[in-house]
Amino acid sequence: MATPDVPAVEPATSGSVVAARDVTRVYGEGETAVHALRGVSVDFPRGQFAAIMGPSGSGKSTLMHILAGLDRPTSGSVTIDGKEIVGLGDVELTKLRRDKVGFVFQFFNLLPILTAAENIELPLSIARRRPDQAWLDELVGAVRLEDRLDHRPDELSGGQQQRVAIARALLPRPAVVFGDEPTGNLDSKTGADVLRLLRRAVDEYGQTIVMVTHDAFAAAEADRVLFLRDGEIVRDERHRMQGTEILDVVKGLE
Ligand code: ADP
């Protein structure tokens, strides 16, 4: 197998929405310790749609959770919108996540007792902020939910539920939206629709998106594809890639 193409560590740029420097994450201790991340440095500039790929166990989820402030690194630095998050207390970290980070998960994570409209507005309601009505209307139109707003999640298809989750993630105008296998629970046609919406959020609204995915054809929608292996970034392709090209790289990493 070819030697992995390891990217050089670049200096932090103030334009980065999310940046990691020499991030490590070790689970457990001693002989049974698992080195899930072994010194990851990466910058995500504003308005970029990035995909993180790699074999199972390569550290994708761990990296995403650390970049999003859901988990803490063992060592290293992480900034979101220029603010160092390592070392923040739980209350501050929760507030920063609420203000700066949106999430789109594989299993949608909508609250079953709330309507679509209430789910979309929930992060702002919790923050006691009023939605910008024009922006809310724009998003509801963009995700085609105008006639589903009064429905609860169990009255919606998977694709509709994920569209609710996308509107919920975008409404607070977060610095970054993290996608955790956002198409993983959808059929390919519905998944393609969800990816088109994420793509539009980047192209039309300048949203920064970082998405973990197993799906090469989902990663093919991104502007950049990062490949992890054994807790390290082994390739960083800063351009759109074809799905087949991505599959070839993934095969080479397994
Ligand atoms: P991926 O998302 O690429 O499948 P993960 O980030 O989930 O990879 O896992 C990276 C490594 O860390 C794997 O070896 C996994 O078994 C290990 N790991 C993940 N979470 C934990 C945990 N909570 N405790 C112990 N080991 C873990």
PDB file of C-alpha atoms and ligand atoms in Angstrom:
ATOM      1  CA  MET A   1       0.000   0.000   0.000  1.00  0.00           C
ATOM      2  CA  ALA A   2       1.205   3.538  -0.750  1.00  0.00           C
ATOM      3  CA  THR A   3       2.585   5.659   2.087  1.00  0.00           C
ATOM      4  CA  PRO A   4      -0.191   7.898   3.395  1.00  0.00           C
ATOM      5  CA  ASP A   5      -0.003  11.485   2.286  1.00  0.00           C
ATOM      6  CA  VAL A   6       0.243  13.230   5.675  1.00  0.00           C
ATOM      7  CA  PRO A   7      -0.621  16.937   5.524  1.00  0.00           C
ATOM      8  CA  ALA A   8       1.744  19.431   7.140  1.00  0.00           C
ATOM      9  CA  VAL A   9       0.472  21.263  10.211  1.00  0.00           C
ATOM     10  CA  GLU A  10      -0.535  24.755   9.138  1.00  0.00           C
ATOM     11  CA  PRO A  11      -0.787  27.796  11.376  1.00  0.00           C
ATOM     12  CA  ALA A  12      -4.160  28.691  12.876  1.00  0.00           C
ATOM     13  CA  THR A  13      -5.942  31.250  10.728  1.00  0.00           C
ATOM     14  CA  SER A  14      -8.268  33.778  12.255  1.00  0.00           C
ATOM     15  CA  GLY A  15     -10.697  33.071   9.404  1.00  0.00           C
ATOM     16  CA  SER A  16     -11.237  29.503  10.572  1.00  0.00           C
ATOM     17  CA  VAL A  17     -14.635  28.733  12.012  1.00  0.00           C
ATOM     18  CA  VAL A  18     -13.336  25.562  13.640  1.00  0.00           C
ATOM     19  CA  ALA A  19      -9.695  24.704  14.259  1.00  0.00           C
ATOM     20  CA  ALA A  20      -7.923  21.873  16.037  1.00  0.00           C
ATOM     21  CA  ARG A  21      -4.243  21.805  16.982  1.00  0.00           C
ATOM     22  CA  ASP A  22      -2.410  18.618  17.936  1.00  0.00           C
ATOM     23  CA  VAL A  23      -5.552  17.066  19.328  1.00  0.00           C
ATOM     24  CA  THR A  24      -5.209  13.684  20.998  1.00  0.00           C
ATOM     25  CA  ARG A  25      -7.873  11.573  22.669  1.00  0.00           C
ATOM     26  CA  VAL A  26      -7.035   8.524  24.712  1.00  0.00           C
ATOM     27  CA  TYR A  27      -9.789   6.291  26.087  1.00  0.00           C
ATOM     28  CA  GLY A  28      -8.857   4.289  29.178  1.00  0.00           C
ATOM     29  CA  GLU A  29      -5.428   3.923  30.714  1.00  0.00           C
ATOM     30  CA  GLY A  30      -2.333   1.752  30.748  1.00  0.00           C
ATOM     31  CA  GLU A  31      -2.141  -1.363  28.602  1.00  0.00           C
ATOM     32  CA  THR A  32      -5.765  -1.163  27.510  1.00  0.00           C
ATOM     33  CA  ALA A  33      -5.618   2.539  26.508  1.00  0.00           C
ATOM     34  CA  VAL A  34      -7.083   3.288  23.074  1.00  0.00           C
ATOM     35  CA  HIS A  35      -5.469   6.167  21.163  1.00  0.00           C
ATOM     36  CA  ALA A  36      -8.522   7.325  19.233  1.00  0.00           C
ATOM     37  CA  LEU A  37      -6.848  10.543  17.975  1.00  0.00           C
ATOM     38  CA  ARG A  38      -3.079  10.824  17.673  1.00  0.00           C
ATOM     39  CA  GLY A  39      -2.384  14.490  17.061  1.00  0.00           C
ATOM     40  CA  VAL A  40      -4.938  15.964  14.666  1.00  0.00           C
ATOM     41  CA  SER A  41      -4.546  19.522  13.360  1.00  0.00           C
ATOM     42  CA  VAL A  42      -7.139  20.904  10.973  1.00  0.00           C
ATOM     43  CA  ASP A  43      -8.834  24.195  10.045  1.00  0.00           C
ATOM     44  CA  PHE A  44     -12.284  24.658   8.572  1.00  0.00           C
ATOM     45  CA  PRO A  45     -12.750  28.022   6.851  1.00  0.00           C
ATOM     46  CA  ARG A  46     -16.108  29.796   6.699  1.00  0.00           C
ATOM     47  CA  GLY A  47     -18.492  28.609   4.036  1.00  0.00           C
ATOM     48  CA  GLN A  48     -16.819  25.253   3.456  1.00  0.00           C
ATOM     49  CA  PHE A  49     -18.637  21.927   3.245  1.00  0.00           C
ATOM     50  CA  ALA A  50     -16.169  19.330   4.546  1.00  0.00           C
ATOM     51  CA  ALA A  51     -16.628  15.572   4.805  1.00  0.00           C
ATOM     52  CA  ILE A  52     -14.710  13.345   7.197  1.00  0.00           C
ATOM     53  CA  MET A  53     -14.279   9.759   6.060  1.00  0.00           C
ATOM     54  CA  GLY A  54     -12.291   6.744   7.162  1.00  0.00           C
ATOM     55  CA  PRO A  55     -12.703   3.127   8.156  1.00  0.00           C
ATOM     56  CA  SER A  56     -14.754   2.147  11.183  1.00  0.00           C
ATOM     57  CA  GLY A  57     -12.771   2.890  14.354  1.00  0.00           C
ATOM     58  CA  SER A  58     -10.510   5.451  12.641  1.00  0.00           C
ATOM     59  CA  GLY A  59     -11.632   8.244  15.007  1.00  0.00           C
ATOM     60  CA  LYS A  60     -14.272  10.094  12.953  1.00  0.00           C
ATOM     61  CA  SER A  61     -16.907  10.312  15.701  1.00  0.00           C
ATOM     62  CA  THR A  62     -14.332  11.150  18.336  1.00  0.00           C
ATOM     63  CA  LEU A  63     -12.969  13.985  16.188  1.00  0.00           C
ATOM     64  CA  MET A  64     -16.415  15.364  15.442  1.00  0.00           C
ATOM     65  CA  HIS A  65     -17.453  15.237  19.094  1.00  0.00           C
ATOM     66  CA  ILE A  66     -14.291  17.068  20.130  1.00  0.00           C
ATOM     67  CA  LEU A  67     -14.603  19.706  17.372  1.00  0.00           C
ATOM     68  CA  ALA A  68     -18.216  20.295  18.430  1.00  0.00           C
ATOM     69  CA  GLY A  69     -17.422  20.587  22.133  1.00  0.00           C
ATOM     70  CA  LEU A  70     -19.363  17.415  22.998  1.00  0.00           C
ATOM     71  CA  ASP A  71     -16.214  15.675  24.246  1.00  0.00           C
ATOM     72  CA  ARG A  72     -12.888  16.950  25.541  1.00  0.00           C
ATOM     73  CA  PRO A  73      -9.486  16.120  24.073  1.00  0.00           C
ATOM     74  CA  THR A  74      -6.779  14.497  26.187  1.00  0.00           C
ATOM     75  CA  SER A  75      -4.423  17.176  24.868  1.00  0.00           C
ATOM     76  CA  GLY A  76      -4.403  19.881  22.223  1.00  0.00           C
ATOM     77  CA  SER A  77      -6.453  22.940  21.375  1.00  0.00           C
ATOM     78  CA  VAL A  78      -9.834  23.460  19.714  1.00  0.00           C
ATOM     79  CA  THR A  79     -11.328  26.791  18.727  1.00  0.00           C
ATOM     80  CA  ILE A  80     -14.874  27.498  17.562  1.00  0.00           C
ATOM     81  CA  ASP A  81     -15.373  30.899  15.923  1.00  0.00           C
ATOM     82  CA  GLY A  82     -11.998  31.969  17.337  1.00  0.00           C
ATOM     83  CA  LYS A  83     -12.738  30.965  20.927  1.00  0.00           C
ATOM     84  CA  GLU A  84     -10.677  28.322  22.689  1.00  0.00           C
ATOM     85  CA  ILE A  85     -13.073  25.714  24.047  1.00  0.00           C
ATOM     86  CA  VAL A  86     -10.622  23.403  25.784  1.00  0.00           C
ATOM     87  CA  GLY A  87     -10.677  24.326  29.448  1.00  0.00           C
ATOM     88  CA  LEU A  88     -14.132  25.924  29.395  1.00  0.00           C
ATOM     89  CA  GLY A  89     -16.449  24.849  32.212  1.00  0.00           C
ATOM     90  CA  ASP A  90     -19.548  22.814  31.383  1.00  0.00           C
ATOM     91  CA  VAL A  91     -21.910  25.783  31.629  1.00  0.00           C
ATOM     92  CA  GLU A  92     -19.813  27.968  29.334  1.00  0.00           C
ATOM     93  CA  LEU A  93     -19.283  25.121  26.904  1.00  0.00           C
ATOM     94  CA  THR A  94     -23.015  24.387  26.759  1.00  0.00           C
ATOM     95  CA  LYS A  95     -23.729  28.057  26.094  1.00  0.00           C
ATOM     96  CA  LEU A  96     -21.075  28.269  23.372  1.00  0.00           C
ATOM     97  CA  ARG A  97     -22.457  25.129  21.712  1.00  0.00           C
ATOM     98  CA  ARG A  98     -25.969  26.542  21.894  1.00  0.00           C
ATOM     99  CA  ASP A  99     -24.901  29.817  20.273  1.00  0.00           C
ATOM    100  CA  LYS A 100     -22.379  28.587  17.723  1.00  0.00           C
ATOM    101  CA  VAL A 101     -23.054  24.974  16.792  1.00  0.00           C
ATOM    102  CA  GLY A 102     -25.870  23.205  14.967  1.00  0.00           C
ATOM    103  CA  PHE A 103     -26.249  19.438  14.656  1.00  0.00           C
ATOM    104  CA  VAL A 104     -27.869  17.112  12.157  1.00  0.00           C
ATOM    105  CA  PHE A 105     -27.819  13.512  13.402  1.00  0.00           C
ATOM    106  CA  GLN A 106     -28.386  10.165  11.738  1.00  0.00           C
ATOM    107  CA  PHE A 107     -31.557   9.479  13.730  1.00  0.00           C
ATOM    108  CA  PHE A 108     -32.872  13.067  13.486  1.00  0.00           C
ATOM    109  CA  ASN A 109     -33.178  13.517  17.294  1.00  0.00           C
ATOM    110  CA  LEU A 110     -36.462  15.386  17.169  1.00  0.00           C
ATOM    111  CA  LEU A 111     -38.626  15.625  20.275  1.00  0.00           C
ATOM    112  CA  PRO A 112     -41.643  13.365  19.623  1.00  0.00           C
ATOM    113  CA  ILE A 113     -44.148  15.451  21.583  1.00  0.00           C
ATOM    114  CA  LEU A 114     -43.382  18.665  19.690  1.00  0.00           C
ATOM    115  CA  THR A 115     -44.644  19.641  16.248  1.00  0.00           C
ATOM    116  CA  ALA A 116     -42.230  20.254  13.371  1.00  0.00           C
ATOM    117  CA  ALA A 117     -42.494  24.016  13.958  1.00  0.00           C
ATOM    118  CA  GLU A 118     -41.801  23.623  17.677  1.00  0.00           C
ATOM    119  CA  ASN A 119     -38.844  21.343  16.993  1.00  0.00           C
ATOM    120  CA  ILE A 120     -37.379  23.847  14.532  1.00  0.00           C
ATOM    121  CA  GLU A 121     -37.673  26.656  17.067  1.00  0.00           C
ATOM    122  CA  LEU A 122     -36.604  24.619  20.101  1.00  0.00           C
ATOM    123  CA  PRO A 123     -32.911  25.678  20.283  1.00  0.00           C
ATOM    124  CA  LEU A 124     -33.956  29.333  20.152  1.00  0.00           C
ATOM    125  CA  SER A 125     -36.781  28.771  22.661  1.00  0.00           C
ATOM    126  CA  ILE A 126     -34.293  27.217  25.085  1.00  0.00           C
ATOM    127  CA  ALA A 127     -32.001  30.214  24.600  1.00  0.00           C
ATOM    128  CA  ARG A 128     -35.052  32.497  25.101  1.00  0.00           C
ATOM    129  CA  ARG A 129     -34.378  34.060  21.715  1.00  0.00           C
ATOM    130  CA  ARG A 130     -37.085  34.952  19.224  1.00  0.00           C
ATOM    131  CA  PRO A 131     -36.608  33.601  15.714  1.00  0.00           C
ATOM    132  CA  ASP A 132     -36.119  36.073  12.879  1.00  0.00           C
ATOM    133  CA  GLN A 133     -39.479  35.480  11.172  1.00  0.00           C
ATOM    134  CA  ALA A 134     -38.248  36.209   7.635  1.00  0.00           C
ATOM    135  CA  TRP A 135     -35.325  33.799   8.071  1.00  0.00           C
ATOM    136  CA  LEU A 136     -37.628  31.161   9.589  1.00  0.00           C
ATOM    137  CA  ASP A 137     -40.004  31.487   6.619  1.00  0.00           C
ATOM    138  CA  GLU A 138     -37.100  31.279   4.176  1.00  0.00           C
ATOM    139  CA  LEU A 139     -35.789  28.095   5.823  1.00  0.00           C
ATOM    140  CA  VAL A 140     -39.201  26.430   6.066  1.00  0.00           C
ATOM    141  CA  GLY A 141     -39.629  27.128   2.341  1.00  0.00           C
ATOM    142  CA  ALA A 142     -36.119  25.874   1.518  1.00  0.00           C
ATOM    143  CA  VAL A 143     -36.749  22.552   3.286  1.00  0.00           C
ATOM    144  CA  ARG A 144     -40.322  22.360   1.871  1.00  0.00           C
ATOM    145  CA  LEU A 145     -42.127  21.985   5.174  1.00  0.00           C
ATOM    146  CA  GLU A 146     -44.758  24.711   4.765  1.00  0.00           C
ATOM    147  CA  ASP A 147     -47.646  22.238   4.988  1.00  0.00           C
ATOM    148  CA  ARG A 148     -46.093  19.964   7.613  1.00  0.00           C
ATOM    149  CA  LEU A 149     -45.397  22.444  10.396  1.00  0.00           C
ATOM    150  CA  ASP A 150     -48.215  21.185  12.642  1.00  0.00           C
ATOM    151  CA  HIS A 151     -47.212  17.537  12.296  1.00  0.00           C
ATOM    152  CA  ARG A 152     -45.370  15.604  14.967  1.00  0.00           C
ATOM    153  CA  PRO A 153     -42.292  13.549  14.027  1.00  0.00           C
ATOM    154  CA  ASP A 154     -44.229  10.232  13.940  1.00  0.00           C
ATOM    155  CA  GLU A 155     -46.486  11.756  11.278  1.00  0.00           C
ATOM    156  CA  LEU A 156     -43.505  12.604   9.068  1.00  0.00           C
ATOM    157  CA  SER A 157     -41.330  10.473   6.766  1.00  0.00           C
ATOM    158  CA  GLY A 158     -37.625  10.046   7.532  1.00  0.00           C
ATOM    159  CA  GLY A 159     -36.714  12.602   4.876  1.00  0.00           C
ATOM    160  CA  GLN A 160     -39.213  15.113   6.270  1.00  0.00           C
ATOM    161  CA  GLN A 161     -37.874  14.565   9.790  1.00  0.00           C
ATOM    162  CA  GLN A 162     -34.338  15.195   8.582  1.00  0.00           C
ATOM    163  CA  ARG A 163     -35.518  18.366   6.822  1.00  0.00           C
ATOM    164  CA  VAL A 164     -36.981  19.529  10.154  1.00  0.00           C
ATOM    165  CA  ALA A 165     -33.599  18.795  11.753  1.00  0.00           C
ATOM    166  CA  ILE A 166     -31.794  20.812   9.051  1.00  0.00           C
ATOM    167  CA  ALA A 167     -34.081  23.814   9.533  1.00  0.00           C
ATOM    168  CA  ARG A 168     -33.591  23.485  13.314  1.00  0.00           C
ATOM    169  CA  ALA A 169     -29.814  23.445  12.867  1.00  0.00           C
ATOM    170  CA  LEU A 170     -29.753  26.470  10.532  1.00  0.00           C
ATOM    171  CA  LEU A 171     -32.292  28.729  12.252  1.00  0.00           C
ATOM    172  CA  PRO A 172     -29.964  30.118  14.951  1.00  0.00           C
ATOM    173  CA  ARG A 173     -27.374  30.952  12.227  1.00  0.00           C
ATOM    174  CA  PRO A 174     -24.666  28.869  13.912  1.00  0.00           C
ATOM    175  CA  ALA A 175     -20.997  29.320  13.045  1.00  0.00           C
ATOM    176  CA  VAL A 176     -20.857  25.639  12.089  1.00  0.00           C
ATOM    177  CA  VAL A 177     -23.232  22.738  11.527  1.00  0.00           C
ATOM    178  CA  PHE A 178     -21.937  19.245  12.280  1.00  0.00           C
ATOM    179  CA  GLY A 179     -23.527  16.349  10.467  1.00  0.00           C
ATOM    180  CA  ASP A 180     -23.184  12.891  11.996  1.00  0.00           C
ATOM    181  CA  GLU A 181     -24.054  10.474   9.175  1.00  0.00           C
ATOM    182  CA  PRO A 182     -26.990  12.725   8.191  1.00  0.00           C
ATOM    183  CA  THR A 183     -27.999  10.409   5.338  1.00  0.00           C
ATOM    184  CA  GLY A 184     -27.206   7.177   7.196  1.00  0.00           C
ATOM    185  CA  ASN A 185     -30.829   6.362   7.958  1.00  0.00           C
ATOM    186  CA  LEU A 186     -32.347   7.414   4.631  1.00  0.00           C
ATOM    187  CA  ASP A 187     -32.842   5.686   1.291  1.00  0.00           C
ATOM    188  CA  SER A 188     -30.522   6.934  -1.456  1.00  0.00           C
ATOM    189  CA  LYS A 189     -33.066   9.229  -3.129  1.00  0.00           C
ATOM    190  CA  THR A 190     -34.079  10.888   0.151  1.00  0.00           C
ATOM    191  CA  GLY A 191     -30.425  11.023   1.196  1.00  0.00           C
ATOM    192  CA  ALA A 192     -29.577  12.841  -2.049  1.00  0.00           C
ATOM    193  CA  ASP A 193     -32.336  15.362  -1.314  1.00  0.00           C
ATOM    194  CA  VAL A 194     -30.918  15.997   2.178  1.00  0.00           C
ATOM    195  CA  LEU A 195     -27.420  16.434   0.741  1.00  0.00           C
ATOM    196  CA  ARG A 196     -28.716  18.950  -1.805  1.00  0.00           C
ATOM    197  CA  LEU A 197     -30.197  20.949   1.071  1.00  0.00           C
ATOM    198  CA  LEU A 198     -26.908  20.921   2.968  1.00  0.00           C
ATOM    199  CA  ARG A 199     -25.126  21.948  -0.245  1.00  0.00           C
ATOM    200  CA  ARG A 200     -27.575  24.847  -0.683  1.00  0.00           C
ATOM    201  CA  ALA A 201     -26.989  25.975   2.901  1.00  0.00           C
ATOM    202  CA  VAL A 202     -23.303  26.329   2.023  1.00  0.00           C
ATOM    203  CA  ASP A 203     -23.768  27.882  -1.431  1.00  0.00           C
ATOM    204  CA  GLU A 204     -26.652  30.247  -0.651  1.00  0.00           C
ATOM    205  CA  TYR A 205     -26.229  31.031   3.034  1.00  0.00           C
ATOM    206  CA  GLY A 206     -22.455  30.627   3.434  1.00  0.00           C
ATOM    207  CA  GLN A 207     -22.982  28.000   6.129  1.00  0.00           C
ATOM    208  CA  THR A 208     -19.912  26.040   7.280  1.00  0.00           C
ATOM    209  CA  ILE A 209     -20.648  22.313   7.487  1.00  0.00           C
ATOM    210  CA  VAL A 210     -18.496  19.454   8.755  1.00  0.00           C
ATOM    211  CA  MET A 211     -20.033  16.060   8.091  1.00  0.00           C
ATOM    212  CA  VAL A 212     -18.917  12.601   9.174  1.00  0.00           C
ATOM    213  CA  THR A 213     -20.050   9.975   6.716  1.00  0.00           C
ATOM    214  CA  HIS A 214     -19.422   6.413   5.576  1.00  0.00           C
ATOM    215  CA  ASP A 215     -21.024   7.171   2.241  1.00  0.00           C
ATOM    216  CA  ALA A 216     -18.628   8.109  -0.556  1.00  0.00           C
ATOM    217  CA  PHE A 217     -21.485   9.575  -2.584  1.00  0.00           C
ATOM    218  CA  ALA A 218     -22.443  11.837   0.323  1.00  0.00           C
ATOM    219  CA  ALA A 219     -18.814  12.946   0.652  1.00  0.00           C
ATOM    220  CA  ALA A 220     -18.840  13.708  -3.081  1.00  0.00           C
ATOM    221  CA  GLU A 221     -21.146  16.669  -2.323  1.00  0.00           C
ATOM    222  CA  ALA A 222     -18.475  18.244  -0.104  1.00  0.00           C
ATOM    223  CA  ASP A 223     -15.847  20.830  -1.074  1.00  0.00           C
ATOM    224  CA  ARG A 224     -13.197  18.925   0.820  1.00  0.00           C
ATOM    225  CA  VAL A 225     -12.735  15.340   1.950  1.00  0.00           C
ATOM    226  CA  LEU A 226     -10.581  14.431   4.942  1.00  0.00           C
ATOM    227  CA  PHE A 227      -9.578  10.821   5.441  1.00  0.00           C
ATOM    228  CA  LEU A 228      -8.732   9.434   8.859  1.00  0.00           C
ATOM    229  CA  ARG A 229      -6.914   6.237   9.668  1.00  0.00           C
ATOM    230  CA  ASP A 230      -5.886   5.054  13.125  1.00  0.00           C
ATOM    231  CA  GLY A 231      -6.565   8.457  14.657  1.00  0.00           C
ATOM    232  CA  GLU A 232      -4.645  10.521  12.126  1.00  0.00           C
ATOM    233  CA  ILE A 233      -5.562  12.588   9.081  1.00  0.00           C
ATOM    234  CA  VAL A 234      -3.853  10.707   6.286  1.00  0.00           C
ATOM    235  CA  ARG A 235      -5.308  12.665   3.359  1.00  0.00           C
ATOM    236  CA  ASP A 236      -6.853  16.093   3.051  1.00  0.00           C
ATOM    237  CA  GLU A 237      -8.327  16.631  -0.415  1.00  0.00           C
ATOM    238  CA  ARG A 238      -9.369  20.262  -0.728  1.00  0.00           C
ATOM    239  CA  HIS A 239     -11.545  19.924  -3.780  1.00  0.00           C
ATOM    240  CA  ARG A 240     -14.729  18.173  -4.874  1.00  0.00           C
ATOM    241  CA  MET A 241     -14.107  14.486  -5.479  1.00  0.00           C
ATOM    242  CA  GLN A 242     -16.041  11.920  -7.474  1.00  0.00           C
ATOM    243  CA  GLY A 243     -17.746   9.209  -5.415  1.00  0.00           C
ATOM    244  CA  THR A 244     -15.741   6.492  -7.203  1.00  0.00           C
ATOM    245  CA  GLU A 245     -12.485   8.354  -6.506  1.00  0.00           C
ATOM    246  CA  ILE A 246     -13.423   8.555  -2.799  1.00  0.00           C
ATOM    247  CA  LEU A 247     -14.271   4.843  -2.735  1.00  0.00           C
ATOM    248  CA  ASP A 248     -10.810   4.041  -4.126  1.00  0.00           C
ATOM    249  CA  VAL A 249      -9.119   6.073  -1.367  1.00  0.00           C
ATOM    250  CA  VAL A 250     -11.283   4.438   1.323  1.00  0.00           C
ATOM    251  CA  LYS A 251     -10.443   0.963  -0.021  1.00  0.00           C
ATOM    252  CA  GLY A 252      -6.749   1.824   0.143  1.00  0.00           C
ATOM    253  CA  LEU A 253      -7.096   2.769   3.808  1.00  0.00           C
ATOM    254  CA  GLU A 254      -8.806  -0.444   4.930  1.00  0.00           C
TER     255      GLU A 254
HETATM  256  P1  ADP B   1     -15.210   5.960  13.971  1.00  0.00           P
HETATM  257  O1  ADP B   1     -16.222   7.021  14.221  1.00  0.00           O
HETATM  258  O2  ADP B   1     -14.255   6.275  12.855  1.00  0.00           O
HETATM  259  O3  ADP B   1     -15.820   4.595  13.793  1.00  0.00           O
HETATM  260  P2  ADP B   1     -14.556   6.295  16.778  1.00  0.00           P
HETATM  261  O4  ADP B   1     -14.151   7.701  16.957  1.00  0.00           O
HETATM  262  O5  ADP B   1     -15.925   5.884  17.186  1.00  0.00           O
HETATM  263  O6  ADP B   1     -14.267   5.853  15.267  1.00  0.00           O
HETATM  264  O7  ADP B   1     -13.534   5.361  17.580  1.00  0.00           O
HETATM  265  C1  ADP B   1     -12.112   5.490  17.498  1.00  0.00           C
HETATM  266  C2  ADP B   1     -11.478   4.463  18.433  1.00  0.00           C
HETATM  267  O8  ADP B   1     -11.789   4.800  19.787  1.00  0.00           O
HETATM  268  C3  ADP B   1     -11.981   3.030  18.224  1.00  0.00           C
HETATM  269  O9  ADP B   1     -10.903   2.150  18.463  1.00  0.00           O
HETATM  270  C4  ADP B   1     -13.051   2.901  19.287  1.00  0.00           C
HETATM  271  O10 ADP B   1     -13.184   1.548  19.677  1.00  0.00           O
HETATM  272  C5  ADP B   1     -12.476   3.743  20.420  1.00  0.00           C
HETATM  273  N1  ADP B   1     -13.524   4.328  21.275  1.00  0.00           N
HETATM  274  C6  ADP B   1     -14.496   5.193  20.889  1.00  0.00           C
HETATM  275  N2  ADP B   1     -15.257   5.559  21.933  1.00  0.00           N
HETATM  276  C7  ADP B   1     -14.765   4.901  23.025  1.00  0.00           C
HETATM  277  C8  ADP B   1     -15.094   4.868  24.403  1.00  0.00           C
HETATM  278  N3  ADP B   1     -16.109   5.586  24.897  1.00  0.00           N
HETATM  279  N4  ADP B   1     -14.344   4.080  25.214  1.00  0.00           N
HETATM  280  C9  ADP B   1     -13.314   3.358  24.732  1.00  0.00           C
HETATM  281  N5  ADP B   1     -12.939   3.363  23.442  1.00  0.00           N
HETATM  282  C10 ADP B   1     -13.639   4.106  22.594  1.00  0.00           C
END
